[in-house]
Amino acid sequence: WDSPSPNRRYSRAARTTTNSPTMYWYTASGGGLILVVLLLRRRLTASSDGASKAALPQSTLREDVASVRQWFANLIGPTLRGRPACKPTMPAVIPTVVEELKQVMDGELSWTFVDCGCGQGTMLQPMRNATVDGRRLFQRVVGVELDPATHREAVAAHNDPAIEVVCGDMFPFVDKLCAGDDILGGCAVFYIYEPLWMANLPAEEMRRLYGGLLDAVARHPGSVIAYCSADAYREIGASLLEEKGLVLRRAVKVAQNGAFNKLRGVYNPLEFWQVPRISTPPTSESL
């Protein structure tokens, strides 16, 4: 589920082609996988060690089945319509993103959330609804989506004036957004969940693209890169984030593939990297 295939698209919505064998294979596999989840979940739960279980994302049977349905709905449905397949953030992961961000977003009055490669916009409304101490966590929420048809779906799904969905390439968008002295009057969180998963780009090109994005974000102390990698590979290496001056503030494991993570026993790293704030040395008057 986290394996890239050769197609150059900067989005979690990646083009697939429709053909009957593939359609039947997906359908049969989808039903079979749901059955596997139902049959094996109890055994997996029973055999989990108490200590290791506490450290991993937990889910109910309903959530496991829903995760399988969502993955196939986003892969099979678009494929049958000749549309891009989507790799969305699982709804069960979003509360973890919110809670971890609350530990990192320290003191700024105005924050913007930017979903880089937002697909159909699964993250947008929940992030707009997130609160801390009775106030909105984000004053603005922006999704950036390259595929025009998927962008239209995301726009149609939202009517909150504080949510904007932009159709375009996320790399020049972030560069332009970060060009000023601040980001829309404050700081920003840039959420990245392997948007190039189907691009099959060379490592050097991937590093160049993300290096430029991180250079732009690094101009704004306090801003955050919320990066969720695939369970088997990373688009952004930790060494690149460190090279650009960001500091790892939080790290947890999440199940972006839902029940499939549990079946395989492999989970997705979710990391929060922050641009260090510039500390002002005390003046003689303040001493």
PDB file of N, CA, C and O in Angstrom, residues 10 169 171 196 201-215 235 240 244:
ATOM      1  N   TYR A  10       2.823  15.117  -8.386  1.00  0.00           N
ATOM      2  CA  TYR A  10       3.108  15.672  -7.067  1.00  0.00           C
ATOM      3  C   TYR A  10       1.842  15.671  -6.219  1.00  0.00           C
ATOM      4  O   TYR A  10       1.371  16.706  -5.801  1.00  0.00           O
ATOM      5  N   ASP A 169       1.079  23.001  -7.985  1.00  0.00           N
ATOM      6  CA  ASP A 169       2.248  22.269  -7.508  1.00  0.00           C
ATOM      7  C   ASP A 169       2.619  22.786  -6.123  1.00  0.00           C
ATOM      8  O   ASP A 169       2.784  23.991  -5.918  1.00  0.00           O
ATOM      9  N   PHE A 171       5.358  22.660  -4.399  1.00  0.00           N
ATOM     10  CA  PHE A 171       6.695  23.192  -4.178  1.00  0.00           C
ATOM     11  C   PHE A 171       6.776  24.693  -4.461  1.00  0.00           C
ATOM     12  O   PHE A 171       7.212  25.456  -3.592  1.00  0.00           O
ATOM     13  N   LEU A 196       4.606  12.339  -3.138  1.00  0.00           N
ATOM     14  CA  LEU A 196       5.249  11.870  -4.377  1.00  0.00           C
ATOM     15  C   LEU A 196       5.272  10.346  -4.453  1.00  0.00           C
ATOM     16  O   LEU A 196       6.101   9.759  -5.142  1.00  0.00           O
ATOM     17  N   LEU A 201      10.485   9.297  -8.590  1.00  0.00           N
ATOM     18  CA  LEU A 201      11.552  10.240  -8.909  1.00  0.00           C
ATOM     19  C   LEU A 201      12.902   9.722  -8.428  1.00  0.00           C
ATOM     20  O   LEU A 201      12.980   9.029  -7.408  1.00  0.00           O
ATOM     21  N   PRO A 202      13.979  10.079  -9.111  1.00  0.00           N
ATOM     22  CA  PRO A 202      15.314   9.722  -8.614  1.00  0.00           C
ATOM     23  C   PRO A 202      15.551  10.374  -7.251  1.00  0.00           C
ATOM     24  O   PRO A 202      14.995  11.442  -6.953  1.00  0.00           O
ATOM     25  N   ALA A 203      16.385   9.758  -6.452  1.00  0.00           N
ATOM     26  CA  ALA A 203      16.658  10.274  -5.107  1.00  0.00           C
ATOM     27  C   ALA A 203      17.203  11.697  -5.154  1.00  0.00           C
ATOM     28  O   ALA A 203      16.868  12.535  -4.304  1.00  0.00           O
ATOM     29  N   GLU A 204      18.028  11.992  -6.145  1.00  0.00           N
ATOM     30  CA  GLU A 204      18.610  13.327  -6.247  1.00  0.00           C
ATOM     31  C   GLU A 204      17.539  14.383  -6.508  1.00  0.00           C
ATOM     32  O   GLU A 204      17.571  15.476  -5.939  1.00  0.00           O
ATOM     33  N   GLU A 205      16.565  14.060  -7.364  1.00  0.00           N
ATOM     34  CA  GLU A 205      15.492  15.006  -7.658  1.00  0.00           C
ATOM     35  C   GLU A 205      14.584  15.177  -6.450  1.00  0.00           C
ATOM     36  O   GLU A 205      14.139  16.292  -6.141  1.00  0.00           O
ATOM     37  N   MET A 206      14.300  14.096  -5.742  1.00  0.00           N
ATOM     38  CA  MET A 206      13.484  14.172  -4.540  1.00  0.00           C
ATOM     39  C   MET A 206      14.166  15.071  -3.508  1.00  0.00           C
ATOM     40  O   MET A 206      13.526  15.921  -2.883  1.00  0.00           O
ATOM     41  N   ARG A 207      15.460  14.890  -3.345  1.00  0.00           N
ATOM     42  CA  ARG A 207      16.204  15.696  -2.377  1.00  0.00           C
ATOM     43  C   ARG A 207      16.214  17.164  -2.789  1.00  0.00           C
ATOM     44  O   ARG A 207      16.102  18.062  -1.945  1.00  0.00           O
ATOM     45  N   ARG A 208      16.338  17.419  -4.089  1.00  0.00           N
ATOM     46  CA  ARG A 208      16.348  18.809  -4.567  1.00  0.00           C
ATOM     47  C   ARG A 208      15.009  19.492  -4.295  1.00  0.00           C
ATOM     48  O   ARG A 208      14.958  20.618  -3.797  1.00  0.00           O
ATOM     49  N   LEU A 209      13.917  18.802  -4.612  1.00  0.00           N
ATOM     50  CA  LEU A 209      12.591  19.379  -4.420  1.00  0.00           C
ATOM     51  C   LEU A 209      12.314  19.652  -2.945  1.00  0.00           C
ATOM     52  O   LEU A 209      11.906  20.760  -2.565  1.00  0.00           O
ATOM     53  N   TYR A 210      12.522  18.651  -2.116  1.00  0.00           N
ATOM     54  CA  TYR A 210      12.248  18.830  -0.697  1.00  0.00           C
ATOM     55  C   TYR A 210      13.259  19.770  -0.040  1.00  0.00           C
ATOM     56  O   TYR A 210      12.920  20.488   0.907  1.00  0.00           O
ATOM     57  N   GLY A 211      14.494  19.763  -0.534  1.00  0.00           N
ATOM     58  CA  GLY A 211      15.477  20.695   0.007  1.00  0.00           C
ATOM     59  C   GLY A 211      15.059  22.140  -0.206  1.00  0.00           C
ATOM     60  O   GLY A 211      15.184  22.977   0.691  1.00  0.00           O
ATOM     61  N   GLY A 212      14.515  22.439  -1.399  1.00  0.00           N
ATOM     62  CA  GLY A 212      14.032  23.784  -1.666  1.00  0.00           C
ATOM     63  C   GLY A 212      12.848  24.150  -0.785  1.00  0.00           C
ATOM     64  O   GLY A 212      12.743  25.267  -0.274  1.00  0.00           O
ATOM     65  N   LEU A 213      11.938  23.198  -0.580  1.00  0.00           N
ATOM     66  CA  LEU A 213      10.783  23.441   0.287  1.00  0.00           C
ATOM     67  C   LEU A 213      11.238  23.719   1.716  1.00  0.00           C
ATOM     68  O   LEU A 213      10.749  24.661   2.372  1.00  0.00           O
ATOM     69  N   LEU A 214      12.177  22.926   2.211  1.00  0.00           N
ATOM     70  CA  LEU A 214      12.654  23.118   3.582  1.00  0.00           C
ATOM     71  C   LEU A 214      13.416  24.419   3.729  1.00  0.00           C
ATOM     72  O   LEU A 214      13.334  25.079   4.777  1.00  0.00           O
ATOM     73  N   ASP A 215      14.158  24.819   2.697  1.00  0.00           N
ATOM     74  CA  ASP A 215      14.844  26.110   2.738  1.00  0.00           C
ATOM     75  C   ASP A 215      13.839  27.245   2.902  1.00  0.00           C
ATOM     76  O   ASP A 215      14.069  28.203   3.654  1.00  0.00           O
ATOM     77  N   GLU A 235      10.349   9.819   1.907  1.00  0.00           N
ATOM     78  CA  GLU A 235      10.638  10.796   0.861  1.00  0.00           C
ATOM     79  C   GLU A 235      11.586  11.866   1.377  1.00  0.00           C
ATOM     80  O   GLU A 235      12.387  12.404   0.615  1.00  0.00           O
ATOM     81  N   LEU A 240      18.311  15.294   5.856  1.00  0.00           N
ATOM     82  CA  LEU A 240      17.995  16.506   5.099  1.00  0.00           C
ATOM     83  C   LEU A 240      17.294  17.526   5.994  1.00  0.00           C
ATOM     84  O   LEU A 240      17.594  18.729   5.941  1.00  0.00           O
ATOM     85  N   LYS A 244      18.872  21.261   7.019  1.00  0.00           N
ATOM     86  CA  LYS A 244      18.189  22.534   6.783  1.00  0.00           C
ATOM     87  C   LYS A 244      17.886  23.279   8.087  1.00  0.00           C
ATOM     88  O   LYS A 244      17.239  24.328   8.076  1.00  0.00           O
TER      89      LYS A 244
END
